Amino acid sequence: MPPPVRPTPTCVDREWYSDGEMPAEAVQAGCKDIARQLFENIPNIDVIMGGGRKYMFPKNQSDVEYPGEKKHFGTRIDGRNLVEEWNNRMKNKKAHYVWNKKELLSLNPNSVDYILGLFEPGDLPYDLERNNERDPSLTEMVEVAIKILRKNPRGFYLLVEGLNPMLSDVDQKPFTAILYGNGPGFKVVNGLRENVSTLDYEENNYQAQSAVPLSMETHGGEDVAVFAKGPMAHLLHGVHEQNYIPHVMAYAACIGQNRDHCMSSSGASSLSAALPSLTALLTLTRLLC
């Protein structure tokens, strides 16, 4: 896709968070890891919040929150410190980097135009497992983001991503209404599938049963509907090819080659005031890709 429409990130493997997770041939071929894409492909994002802190720092650099745990050390083989680079690029702007809840909530949104918040070395935990003292909630992150972005009189675009755990699957015993065909929930008791009626569904780490044992559940093949609200929302109304969606977003936002229709006499009066001028990316719970 052309640069004005390219989503962030584009990758052949969702685990390529930094160059430390990429095969050597991919790095040599010029492929960008996901962390670099976040900072380089769209360098003027106003609000970035989520997890994935270790993918921004040089390999073996200790983490600010877990300095003694090697699994949380930096992973970048290229030695780059992407957070430091972001700070340097934003030094003449009202920009702040934060890594915990206290720092985030102490900011005055009226004096902040750009924010980078990285609250965990890897994935953000589910809300039930969140450290309430150190990690902000999804609600708190969204509230701060909106307070910063709403200052722009032309509006803003805010993407909020959340991921909820679980639901289940089966064979011949009582089974739950929503099923997993594969995943880590496969369990055999005395040669038979575990009886789901004996499980505690309210336990924080409840794991739905699966028919096929895998260390990680895979995506299904079901069509997923997409809908929208706002300018050009009529272009999204159900099931579409994935590569169609970023083109609609770019068209509605008057980005790149899509500027012309907003500059026309008819389009300018009805659309330009409502179209977003800022881009905000809020990736939560599961970072990127």
PDB file of C-alpha atoms in Angstrom:
ATOM      1  CA  MET A   1       0.000   0.000   0.000  1.00  0.00           C
ATOM      2  CA  PRO A   2       1.216   3.567  -0.619  1.00  0.00           C
ATOM      3  CA  PRO A   3       2.762   5.356   2.388  1.00  0.00           C
ATOM      4  CA  PRO A   4      -0.275   7.564   3.174  1.00  0.00           C
ATOM      5  CA  VAL A   5      -2.413   4.465   3.636  1.00  0.00           C
ATOM      6  CA  ARG A   6       0.031   1.960   5.136  1.00  0.00           C
ATOM      7  CA  PRO A   7      -1.101   0.769   8.566  1.00  0.00           C
ATOM      8  CA  THR A   8       1.216   0.426  11.537  1.00  0.00           C
ATOM      9  CA  PRO A   9       2.694  -2.073  11.727  1.00  0.00           C
ATOM     10  CA  THR A  10       3.184  -4.142   8.587  1.00  0.00           C
ATOM     11  CA  CYS A  11       5.109  -7.335   9.282  1.00  0.00           C
ATOM     12  CA  VAL A  12       5.329 -10.967   8.296  1.00  0.00           C
ATOM     13  CA  ASP A  13       5.538 -12.139  11.921  1.00  0.00           C
ATOM     14  CA  ARG A  14       3.640 -10.598  14.826  1.00  0.00           C
ATOM     15  CA  GLU A  15       6.508 -11.522  17.166  1.00  0.00           C
ATOM     16  CA  TRP A  16       9.016  -9.202  15.452  1.00  0.00           C
ATOM     17  CA  TYR A  17       8.673  -6.583  18.175  1.00  0.00           C
ATOM     18  CA  SER A  18      12.358  -5.598  17.942  1.00  0.00           C
ATOM     19  CA  ASP A  19      15.264  -6.663  15.762  1.00  0.00           C
ATOM     20  CA  GLY A  20      16.197  -9.067  18.562  1.00  0.00           C
ATOM     21  CA  GLU A  21      13.221 -11.250  17.596  1.00  0.00           C
ATOM     22  CA  MET A  22      13.928 -11.151  13.861  1.00  0.00           C
ATOM     23  CA  PRO A  23      15.992 -13.665  11.850  1.00  0.00           C
ATOM     24  CA  ALA A  24      19.278 -12.287  10.536  1.00  0.00           C
ATOM     25  CA  GLU A  25      18.197 -12.572   6.903  1.00  0.00           C
ATOM     26  CA  ALA A  26      15.144 -10.386   7.559  1.00  0.00           C
ATOM     27  CA  VAL A  27      17.279  -7.685   9.169  1.00  0.00           C
ATOM     28  CA  GLN A  28      19.809  -7.842   6.330  1.00  0.00           C
ATOM     29  CA  ALA A  29      17.003  -7.541   3.783  1.00  0.00           C
ATOM     30  CA  GLY A  30      15.974  -4.242   5.352  1.00  0.00           C
ATOM     31  CA  CYS A  31      12.832  -5.355   7.174  1.00  0.00           C
ATOM     32  CA  LYS A  32      11.822  -3.054  10.022  1.00  0.00           C
ATOM     33  CA  ASP A  33      10.839  -4.421  13.394  1.00  0.00           C
ATOM     34  CA  ILE A  34       7.501  -3.317  14.856  1.00  0.00           C
ATOM     35  CA  ALA A  35       8.990  -0.907  17.412  1.00  0.00           C
ATOM     36  CA  ARG A  36      10.883   0.981  14.698  1.00  0.00           C
ATOM     37  CA  GLN A  37       7.776   1.157  12.542  1.00  0.00           C
ATOM     38  CA  LEU A  38       5.868   2.725  15.426  1.00  0.00           C
ATOM     39  CA  PHE A  39       8.394   5.556  15.760  1.00  0.00           C
ATOM     40  CA  GLU A  40       9.579   5.962  12.173  1.00  0.00           C
ATOM     41  CA  ASN A  41       6.635   5.252   9.869  1.00  0.00           C
ATOM     42  CA  ILE A  42       4.378   7.792  11.588  1.00  0.00           C
ATOM     43  CA  PRO A  43       6.772  10.020  13.577  1.00  0.00           C
ATOM     44  CA  ASN A  44       4.175  12.628  14.592  1.00  0.00           C
ATOM     45  CA  ILE A  45       1.752  10.489  16.609  1.00  0.00           C
ATOM     46  CA  ASP A  46       0.540  12.635  19.500  1.00  0.00           C
ATOM     47  CA  VAL A  47      -0.360   9.921  21.992  1.00  0.00           C
ATOM     48  CA  ILE A  48       1.242   6.483  22.287  1.00  0.00           C
ATOM     49  CA  MET A  49       0.474   4.358  25.330  1.00  0.00           C
ATOM     50  CA  GLY A  50       0.782   0.659  26.006  1.00  0.00           C
ATOM     51  CA  GLY A  51       3.327  -2.035  26.837  1.00  0.00           C
ATOM     52  CA  GLY A  52       6.418  -3.312  25.043  1.00  0.00           C
ATOM     53  CA  ARG A  53       9.009  -1.181  26.843  1.00  0.00           C
ATOM     54  CA  LYS A  54      11.863  -3.666  26.513  1.00  0.00           C
ATOM     55  CA  TYR A  55      11.632  -3.633  22.722  1.00  0.00           C
ATOM     56  CA  MET A  56      12.632   0.034  22.702  1.00  0.00           C
ATOM     57  CA  PHE A  57      15.945  -0.365  24.552  1.00  0.00           C
ATOM     58  CA  PRO A  58      19.387  -1.881  23.729  1.00  0.00           C
ATOM     59  CA  LYS A  59      19.925  -5.557  24.456  1.00  0.00           C
ATOM     60  CA  ASN A  60      20.637  -6.344  28.115  1.00  0.00           C
ATOM     61  CA  GLN A  61      19.833  -2.821  29.348  1.00  0.00           C
ATOM     62  CA  SER A  62      18.050  -3.235  32.678  1.00  0.00           C
ATOM     63  CA  ASP A  63      14.420  -2.205  32.999  1.00  0.00           C
ATOM     64  CA  VAL A  64      13.458   0.820  35.083  1.00  0.00           C
ATOM     65  CA  GLU A  65      10.668  -1.092  36.857  1.00  0.00           C
ATOM     66  CA  TYR A  66      12.232  -4.562  37.130  1.00  0.00           C
ATOM     67  CA  PRO A  67      16.008  -3.857  37.220  1.00  0.00           C
ATOM     68  CA  GLY A  68      16.942  -7.301  38.513  1.00  0.00           C
ATOM     69  CA  GLU A  69      14.876  -9.448  36.139  1.00  0.00           C
ATOM     70  CA  LYS A  70      16.747 -10.377  32.964  1.00  0.00           C
ATOM     71  CA  LYS A  71      13.596 -11.406  31.118  1.00  0.00           C
ATOM     72  CA  HIS A  72      12.601  -7.732  31.155  1.00  0.00           C
ATOM     73  CA  PHE A  73      15.953  -6.389  29.884  1.00  0.00           C
ATOM     74  CA  GLY A  74      16.156  -4.553  26.560  1.00  0.00           C
ATOM     75  CA  THR A  75      16.157  -6.680  23.406  1.00  0.00           C
ATOM     76  CA  ARG A  76      17.451  -4.403  20.627  1.00  0.00           C
ATOM     77  CA  ILE A  77      20.521  -5.829  18.885  1.00  0.00           C
ATOM     78  CA  ASP A  78      21.084  -2.607  16.921  1.00  0.00           C
ATOM     79  CA  GLY A  79      21.863  -0.828  20.205  1.00  0.00           C
ATOM     80  CA  ARG A  80      19.293   1.892  19.609  1.00  0.00           C
ATOM     81  CA  ASN A  81      17.394   3.519  22.441  1.00  0.00           C
ATOM     82  CA  LEU A  82      14.117   4.454  20.767  1.00  0.00           C
ATOM     83  CA  VAL A  83      12.774   6.244  23.839  1.00  0.00           C
ATOM     84  CA  GLU A  84      15.851   8.466  23.986  1.00  0.00           C
ATOM     85  CA  GLU A  85      15.554   9.138  20.262  1.00  0.00           C
ATOM     86  CA  TRP A  86      11.902  10.102  20.743  1.00  0.00           C
ATOM     87  CA  ASN A  87      12.822  12.464  23.584  1.00  0.00           C
ATOM     88  CA  ASN A  88      15.532  14.099  21.468  1.00  0.00           C
ATOM     89  CA  ARG A  89      13.179  14.541  18.531  1.00  0.00           C
ATOM     90  CA  MET A  90      10.553  16.102  20.774  1.00  0.00           C
ATOM     91  CA  LYS A  91      12.849  18.235  22.949  1.00  0.00           C
ATOM     92  CA  ASN A  92      11.514  21.541  21.599  1.00  0.00           C
ATOM     93  CA  LYS A  93       7.904  20.437  21.951  1.00  0.00           C
ATOM     94  CA  LYS A  94       5.595  19.882  24.899  1.00  0.00           C
ATOM     95  CA  ALA A  95       6.372  16.175  25.088  1.00  0.00           C
ATOM     96  CA  HIS A  96       6.645  13.746  27.997  1.00  0.00           C
ATOM     97  CA  TYR A  97       7.741  10.133  28.389  1.00  0.00           C
ATOM     98  CA  VAL A  98       6.172   8.265  31.328  1.00  0.00           C
ATOM     99  CA  TRP A  99       6.420   4.669  32.511  1.00  0.00           C
ATOM    100  CA  ASN A 100       4.049   4.447  35.477  1.00  0.00           C
ATOM    101  CA  LYS A 101       0.599   5.482  36.649  1.00  0.00           C
ATOM    102  CA  LYS A 102       1.817   8.223  38.992  1.00  0.00           C
ATOM    103  CA  GLU A 103       3.775   9.990  36.264  1.00  0.00           C
ATOM    104  CA  LEU A 104       0.865   9.729  33.832  1.00  0.00           C
ATOM    105  CA  LEU A 105      -1.805  11.082  36.170  1.00  0.00           C
ATOM    106  CA  SER A 106       0.417  13.891  37.475  1.00  0.00           C
ATOM    107  CA  LEU A 107       0.685  15.473  34.016  1.00  0.00           C
ATOM    108  CA  ASN A 108      -1.255  18.618  33.236  1.00  0.00           C
ATOM    109  CA  PRO A 109      -2.919  17.841  29.878  1.00  0.00           C
ATOM    110  CA  ASN A 110      -3.029  21.547  29.040  1.00  0.00           C
ATOM    111  CA  SER A 111       0.772  21.647  29.016  1.00  0.00           C
ATOM    112  CA  VAL A 112       1.267  18.401  27.056  1.00  0.00           C
ATOM    113  CA  ASP A 113       0.981  17.986  23.284  1.00  0.00           C
ATOM    114  CA  TYR A 114       2.816  14.668  22.903  1.00  0.00           C
ATOM    115  CA  ILE A 115       3.033  11.723  25.267  1.00  0.00           C
ATOM    116  CA  LEU A 116       4.803   8.363  25.147  1.00  0.00           C
ATOM    117  CA  GLY A 117       3.712   5.973  27.890  1.00  0.00           C
ATOM    118  CA  LEU A 118       5.265   2.511  28.166  1.00  0.00           C
ATOM    119  CA  PHE A 119       3.949   0.856  31.299  1.00  0.00           C
ATOM    120  CA  GLU A 120       5.279  -2.711  31.085  1.00  0.00           C
ATOM    121  CA  PRO A 121       8.343  -4.391  29.502  1.00  0.00           C
ATOM    122  CA  GLY A 122       6.086  -6.744  27.536  1.00  0.00           C
ATOM    123  CA  ASP A 123       2.336  -7.099  27.224  1.00  0.00           C
ATOM    124  CA  LEU A 124       0.099  -5.132  29.553  1.00  0.00           C
ATOM    125  CA  PRO A 125      -1.600  -7.503  32.015  1.00  0.00           C
ATOM    126  CA  TYR A 126      -5.332  -8.063  32.127  1.00  0.00           C
ATOM    127  CA  ASP A 127      -7.119  -5.664  34.457  1.00  0.00           C
ATOM    128  CA  LEU A 128      -7.670  -8.387  37.063  1.00  0.00           C
ATOM    129  CA  GLU A 129      -3.903  -8.919  37.244  1.00  0.00           C
ATOM    130  CA  ARG A 130      -2.868  -5.273  36.908  1.00  0.00           C
ATOM    131  CA  ASN A 131      -0.660  -3.642  39.545  1.00  0.00           C
ATOM    132  CA  ASN A 132      -3.038  -0.874  40.592  1.00  0.00           C
ATOM    133  CA  GLU A 133      -0.208   1.198  42.055  1.00  0.00           C
ATOM    134  CA  ARG A 134       2.084   1.216  39.022  1.00  0.00           C
ATOM    135  CA  ASP A 135      -0.012   0.480  35.937  1.00  0.00           C
ATOM    136  CA  PRO A 136      -2.802   2.811  34.779  1.00  0.00           C
ATOM    137  CA  SER A 137      -6.120   1.289  33.792  1.00  0.00           C
ATOM    138  CA  LEU A 138      -7.513   1.420  30.268  1.00  0.00           C
ATOM    139  CA  THR A 139     -10.003   4.051  31.438  1.00  0.00           C
ATOM    140  CA  GLU A 140      -7.270   6.239  32.911  1.00  0.00           C
ATOM    141  CA  MET A 141      -5.182   6.058  29.743  1.00  0.00           C
ATOM    142  CA  VAL A 142      -8.148   6.951  27.551  1.00  0.00           C
ATOM    143  CA  GLU A 143      -9.108   9.880  29.783  1.00  0.00           C
ATOM    144  CA  VAL A 144      -5.604  11.361  29.603  1.00  0.00           C
ATOM    145  CA  ALA A 145      -5.439  10.810  25.849  1.00  0.00           C
ATOM    146  CA  ILE A 146      -8.745  12.596  25.243  1.00  0.00           C
ATOM    147  CA  LYS A 147      -7.785  15.538  27.472  1.00  0.00           C
ATOM    148  CA  ILE A 148      -4.609  16.022  25.427  1.00  0.00           C
ATOM    149  CA  LEU A 149      -6.145  15.510  21.998  1.00  0.00           C
ATOM    150  CA  ARG A 150      -9.362  17.489  22.402  1.00  0.00           C
ATOM    151  CA  LYS A 151      -7.394  20.743  22.483  1.00  0.00           C
ATOM    152  CA  ASN A 152      -7.154  20.632  18.711  1.00  0.00           C
ATOM    153  CA  PRO A 153     -10.092  22.578  17.233  1.00  0.00           C
ATOM    154  CA  ARG A 154     -10.147  20.358  14.146  1.00  0.00           C
ATOM    155  CA  GLY A 155     -10.692  17.177  16.127  1.00  0.00           C
ATOM    156  CA  PHE A 156      -8.640  14.021  16.508  1.00  0.00           C
ATOM    157  CA  TYR A 157      -8.495  10.309  15.754  1.00  0.00           C
ATOM    158  CA  LEU A 158      -8.003   8.002  18.745  1.00  0.00           C
ATOM    159  CA  LEU A 159      -7.524   4.247  18.403  1.00  0.00           C
ATOM    160  CA  VAL A 160      -8.108   2.243  21.579  1.00  0.00           C
ATOM    161  CA  GLU A 161      -7.318  -1.451  21.523  1.00  0.00           C
ATOM    162  CA  GLY A 162      -8.248  -3.826  24.318  1.00  0.00           C
ATOM    163  CA  LEU A 163      -8.148  -7.602  24.567  1.00  0.00           C
ATOM    164  CA  ASN A 164     -10.364  -9.698  26.804  1.00  0.00           C
ATOM    165  CA  PRO A 165      -9.419 -13.184  27.940  1.00  0.00           C
ATOM    166  CA  MET A 166     -11.095 -16.471  27.168  1.00  0.00           C
ATOM    167  CA  LEU A 167     -14.269 -18.515  26.624  1.00  0.00           C
ATOM    168  CA  SER A 168     -14.343 -22.247  25.918  1.00  0.00           C
ATOM    169  CA  ASP A 169     -14.779 -25.492  23.940  1.00  0.00           C
ATOM    170  CA  VAL A 170     -15.707 -29.208  24.046  1.00  0.00           C
ATOM    171  CA  ASP A 171     -16.407 -32.812  23.079  1.00  0.00           C
ATOM    172  CA  GLN A 172     -19.099 -35.011  24.696  1.00  0.00           C
ATOM    173  CA  LYS A 173     -19.496 -33.695  28.251  1.00  0.00           C
ATOM    174  CA  PRO A 174     -21.299 -30.517  29.268  1.00  0.00           C
ATOM    175  CA  PHE A 175     -19.655 -27.670  27.411  1.00  0.00           C
ATOM    176  CA  THR A 176     -19.730 -23.917  27.321  1.00  0.00           C
ATOM    177  CA  ALA A 177     -21.581 -21.997  24.615  1.00  0.00           C
ATOM    178  CA  ILE A 178     -18.464 -20.436  23.092  1.00  0.00           C
ATOM    179  CA  LEU A 179     -15.715 -22.873  22.194  1.00  0.00           C
ATOM    180  CA  TYR A 180     -11.984 -22.973  21.469  1.00  0.00           C
ATOM    181  CA  GLY A 181     -10.896 -25.491  18.868  1.00  0.00           C
ATOM    182  CA  ASN A 182      -7.289 -25.394  20.071  1.00  0.00           C
ATOM    183  CA  GLY A 183      -5.135 -23.822  22.737  1.00  0.00           C
ATOM    184  CA  PRO A 184      -3.512 -24.391  26.139  1.00  0.00           C
ATOM    185  CA  GLY A 185      -6.794 -25.368  27.831  1.00  0.00           C
ATOM    186  CA  PHE A 186      -6.641 -28.979  26.620  1.00  0.00           C
ATOM    187  CA  LYS A 187      -6.755 -31.233  29.675  1.00  0.00           C
ATOM    188  CA  VAL A 188      -7.365 -34.949  30.180  1.00  0.00           C
ATOM    189  CA  VAL A 189      -8.394 -36.430  33.541  1.00  0.00           C
ATOM    190  CA  ASN A 190      -8.253 -40.229  33.795  1.00  0.00           C
ATOM    191  CA  GLY A 191      -8.257 -40.482  30.040  1.00  0.00           C
ATOM    192  CA  LEU A 192     -11.300 -38.230  29.630  1.00  0.00           C
ATOM    193  CA  ARG A 193     -11.844 -34.532  29.080  1.00  0.00           C
ATOM    194  CA  GLU A 194     -12.210 -32.567  32.303  1.00  0.00           C
ATOM    195  CA  ASN A 195     -15.809 -31.940  33.357  1.00  0.00           C
ATOM    196  CA  VAL A 196     -16.429 -28.231  32.789  1.00  0.00           C
ATOM    197  CA  SER A 197     -19.241 -28.140  35.354  1.00  0.00           C
ATOM    198  CA  THR A 198     -16.668 -28.587  38.145  1.00  0.00           C
ATOM    199  CA  LEU A 199     -14.555 -25.581  37.141  1.00  0.00           C
ATOM    200  CA  ASP A 200     -14.494 -22.169  38.812  1.00  0.00           C
ATOM    201  CA  TYR A 201     -15.328 -19.763  35.974  1.00  0.00           C
ATOM    202  CA  GLU A 202     -14.832 -16.712  38.191  1.00  0.00           C
ATOM    203  CA  GLU A 203     -11.221 -17.555  39.022  1.00  0.00           C
ATOM    204  CA  ASN A 204      -8.946 -14.830  37.610  1.00  0.00           C
ATOM    205  CA  ASN A 205      -6.852 -17.210  35.541  1.00  0.00           C
ATOM    206  CA  TYR A 206      -9.657 -19.487  34.400  1.00  0.00           C
ATOM    207  CA  GLN A 207      -8.629 -21.118  31.128  1.00  0.00           C
ATOM    208  CA  ALA A 208     -11.253 -22.322  28.700  1.00  0.00           C
ATOM    209  CA  GLN A 209     -10.995 -25.900  27.489  1.00  0.00           C
ATOM    210  CA  SER A 210      -9.747 -26.666  24.009  1.00  0.00           C
ATOM    211  CA  ALA A 211     -10.182 -29.708  21.789  1.00  0.00           C
ATOM    212  CA  VAL A 212      -6.637 -29.685  20.391  1.00  0.00           C
ATOM    213  CA  PRO A 213      -3.598 -29.021  22.626  1.00  0.00           C
ATOM    214  CA  LEU A 214      -1.522 -25.992  21.597  1.00  0.00           C
ATOM    215  CA  SER A 215       0.645 -23.681  23.682  1.00  0.00           C
ATOM    216  CA  MET A 216      -1.225 -20.695  22.221  1.00  0.00           C
ATOM    217  CA  GLU A 217      -4.699 -20.424  20.699  1.00  0.00           C
ATOM    218  CA  THR A 218      -4.883 -19.483  17.011  1.00  0.00           C
ATOM    219  CA  HIS A 219      -7.225 -17.175  15.132  1.00  0.00           C
ATOM    220  CA  GLY A 220     -10.350 -18.661  13.602  1.00  0.00           C
ATOM    221  CA  GLY A 221     -11.585 -18.247  10.060  1.00  0.00           C
ATOM    222  CA  GLU A 222     -14.803 -16.377  10.804  1.00  0.00           C
ATOM    223  CA  ASP A 223     -15.613 -13.120   9.055  1.00  0.00           C
ATOM    224  CA  VAL A 224     -15.492 -10.110  11.371  1.00  0.00           C
ATOM    225  CA  ALA A 225     -17.759  -7.145  10.725  1.00  0.00           C
ATOM    226  CA  VAL A 226     -16.500  -3.560  10.847  1.00  0.00           C
ATOM    227  CA  PHE A 227     -18.612  -0.454  11.418  1.00  0.00           C
ATOM    228  CA  ALA A 228     -17.823   3.226  11.886  1.00  0.00           C
ATOM    229  CA  LYS A 229     -19.251   6.481  13.184  1.00  0.00           C
ATOM    230  CA  GLY A 230     -18.295   9.885  11.828  1.00  0.00           C
ATOM    231  CA  PRO A 231     -17.236  11.328   8.447  1.00  0.00           C
ATOM    232  CA  MET A 232     -17.468   8.745   5.643  1.00  0.00           C
ATOM    233  CA  ALA A 233     -18.824   6.137   8.077  1.00  0.00           C
ATOM    234  CA  HIS A 234     -21.165   4.917   5.343  1.00  0.00           C
ATOM    235  CA  LEU A 235     -18.159   3.336   3.614  1.00  0.00           C
ATOM    236  CA  LEU A 236     -17.834   0.769   6.420  1.00  0.00           C
ATOM    237  CA  HIS A 237     -20.942  -1.348   6.897  1.00  0.00           C
ATOM    238  CA  GLY A 238     -20.201  -4.990   7.601  1.00  0.00           C
ATOM    239  CA  VAL A 239     -17.625  -7.395   6.197  1.00  0.00           C
ATOM    240  CA  HIS A 240     -14.818  -5.914   4.082  1.00  0.00           C
ATOM    241  CA  GLU A 241     -11.392  -7.025   2.914  1.00  0.00           C
ATOM    242  CA  GLN A 242      -8.734  -5.883   5.395  1.00  0.00           C
ATOM    243  CA  ASN A 243      -6.798  -3.971   2.754  1.00  0.00           C
ATOM    244  CA  TYR A 244      -9.909  -1.854   2.062  1.00  0.00           C
ATOM    245  CA  ILE A 245     -10.133  -0.469   5.604  1.00  0.00           C
ATOM    246  CA  PRO A 246      -6.960   1.704   5.715  1.00  0.00           C
ATOM    247  CA  HIS A 247      -7.931   3.254   2.382  1.00  0.00           C
ATOM    248  CA  VAL A 248     -11.285   4.318   3.846  1.00  0.00           C
ATOM    249  CA  MET A 249      -9.553   5.748   6.921  1.00  0.00           C
ATOM    250  CA  ALA A 250      -7.123   7.699   4.751  1.00  0.00           C
ATOM    251  CA  TYR A 251      -9.953   8.939   2.515  1.00  0.00           C
ATOM    252  CA  ALA A 252     -12.017  10.092   5.492  1.00  0.00           C
ATOM    253  CA  ALA A 253      -8.985  11.786   7.058  1.00  0.00           C
ATOM    254  CA  CYS A 254      -7.921  13.490   3.783  1.00  0.00           C
ATOM    255  CA  ILE A 255      -4.435  11.994   3.956  1.00  0.00           C
ATOM    256  CA  GLY A 256      -1.976  12.081   1.043  1.00  0.00           C
ATOM    257  CA  GLN A 257      -3.593  11.515  -2.335  1.00  0.00           C
ATOM    258  CA  ASN A 258      -7.014  11.779  -0.690  1.00  0.00           C
ATOM    259  CA  ARG A 259      -6.698  15.510  -0.016  1.00  0.00           C
ATOM    260  CA  ASP A 260      -8.368  16.600  -3.247  1.00  0.00           C
ATOM    261  CA  HIS A 261     -11.923  15.654  -2.343  1.00  0.00           C
ATOM    262  CA  CYS A 262     -11.656  17.667   0.892  1.00  0.00           C
ATOM    263  CA  MET A 263     -10.347  20.734  -0.925  1.00  0.00           C
ATOM    264  CA  SER A 264     -13.257  20.948  -3.358  1.00  0.00           C
ATOM    265  CA  SER A 265     -15.829  23.684  -2.777  1.00  0.00           C
ATOM    266  CA  SER A 266     -18.530  21.192  -1.833  1.00  0.00           C
ATOM    267  CA  GLY A 267     -16.315  19.004   0.303  1.00  0.00           C
ATOM    268  CA  ALA A 268     -14.538  21.795   2.140  1.00  0.00           C
ATOM    269  CA  SER A 269     -17.679  23.259   3.659  1.00  0.00           C
ATOM    270  CA  SER A 270     -19.156  19.982   4.822  1.00  0.00           C
ATOM    271  CA  LEU A 271     -16.114  17.935   5.727  1.00  0.00           C
ATOM    272  CA  SER A 272     -13.000  19.931   6.546  1.00  0.00           C
ATOM    273  CA  ALA A 273     -14.206  21.140   9.922  1.00  0.00           C
ATOM    274  CA  ALA A 274     -15.072  17.637  11.018  1.00  0.00           C
ATOM    275  CA  LEU A 275     -12.128  15.691   9.657  1.00  0.00           C
ATOM    276  CA  PRO A 276      -9.385  14.686  12.070  1.00  0.00           C
ATOM    277  CA  SER A 277      -6.036  16.420  11.941  1.00  0.00           C
ATOM    278  CA  LEU A 278      -4.290  14.580  14.709  1.00  0.00           C
ATOM    279  CA  THR A 279      -3.408  10.933  14.855  1.00  0.00           C
ATOM    280  CA  ALA A 280      -3.366   9.104  18.157  1.00  0.00           C
ATOM    281  CA  LEU A 281      -2.462   5.510  18.705  1.00  0.00           C
ATOM    282  CA  LEU A 282      -3.321   3.777  21.960  1.00  0.00           C
ATOM    283  CA  THR A 283      -2.320   0.158  21.952  1.00  0.00           C
ATOM    284  CA  LEU A 284      -3.279  -1.700  25.084  1.00  0.00           C
ATOM    285  CA  THR A 285      -3.013  -5.065  26.615  1.00  0.00           C
ATOM    286  CA  ARG A 286      -1.414  -6.666  23.584  1.00  0.00           C
ATOM    287  CA  LEU A 287       1.138  -4.489  21.827  1.00  0.00           C
ATOM    288  CA  LEU A 288       1.001  -3.904  18.094  1.00  0.00           C
ATOM    289  CA  CYS A 289       0.578  -6.158  15.080  1.00  0.00           C
TER     290      CYS A 289
END
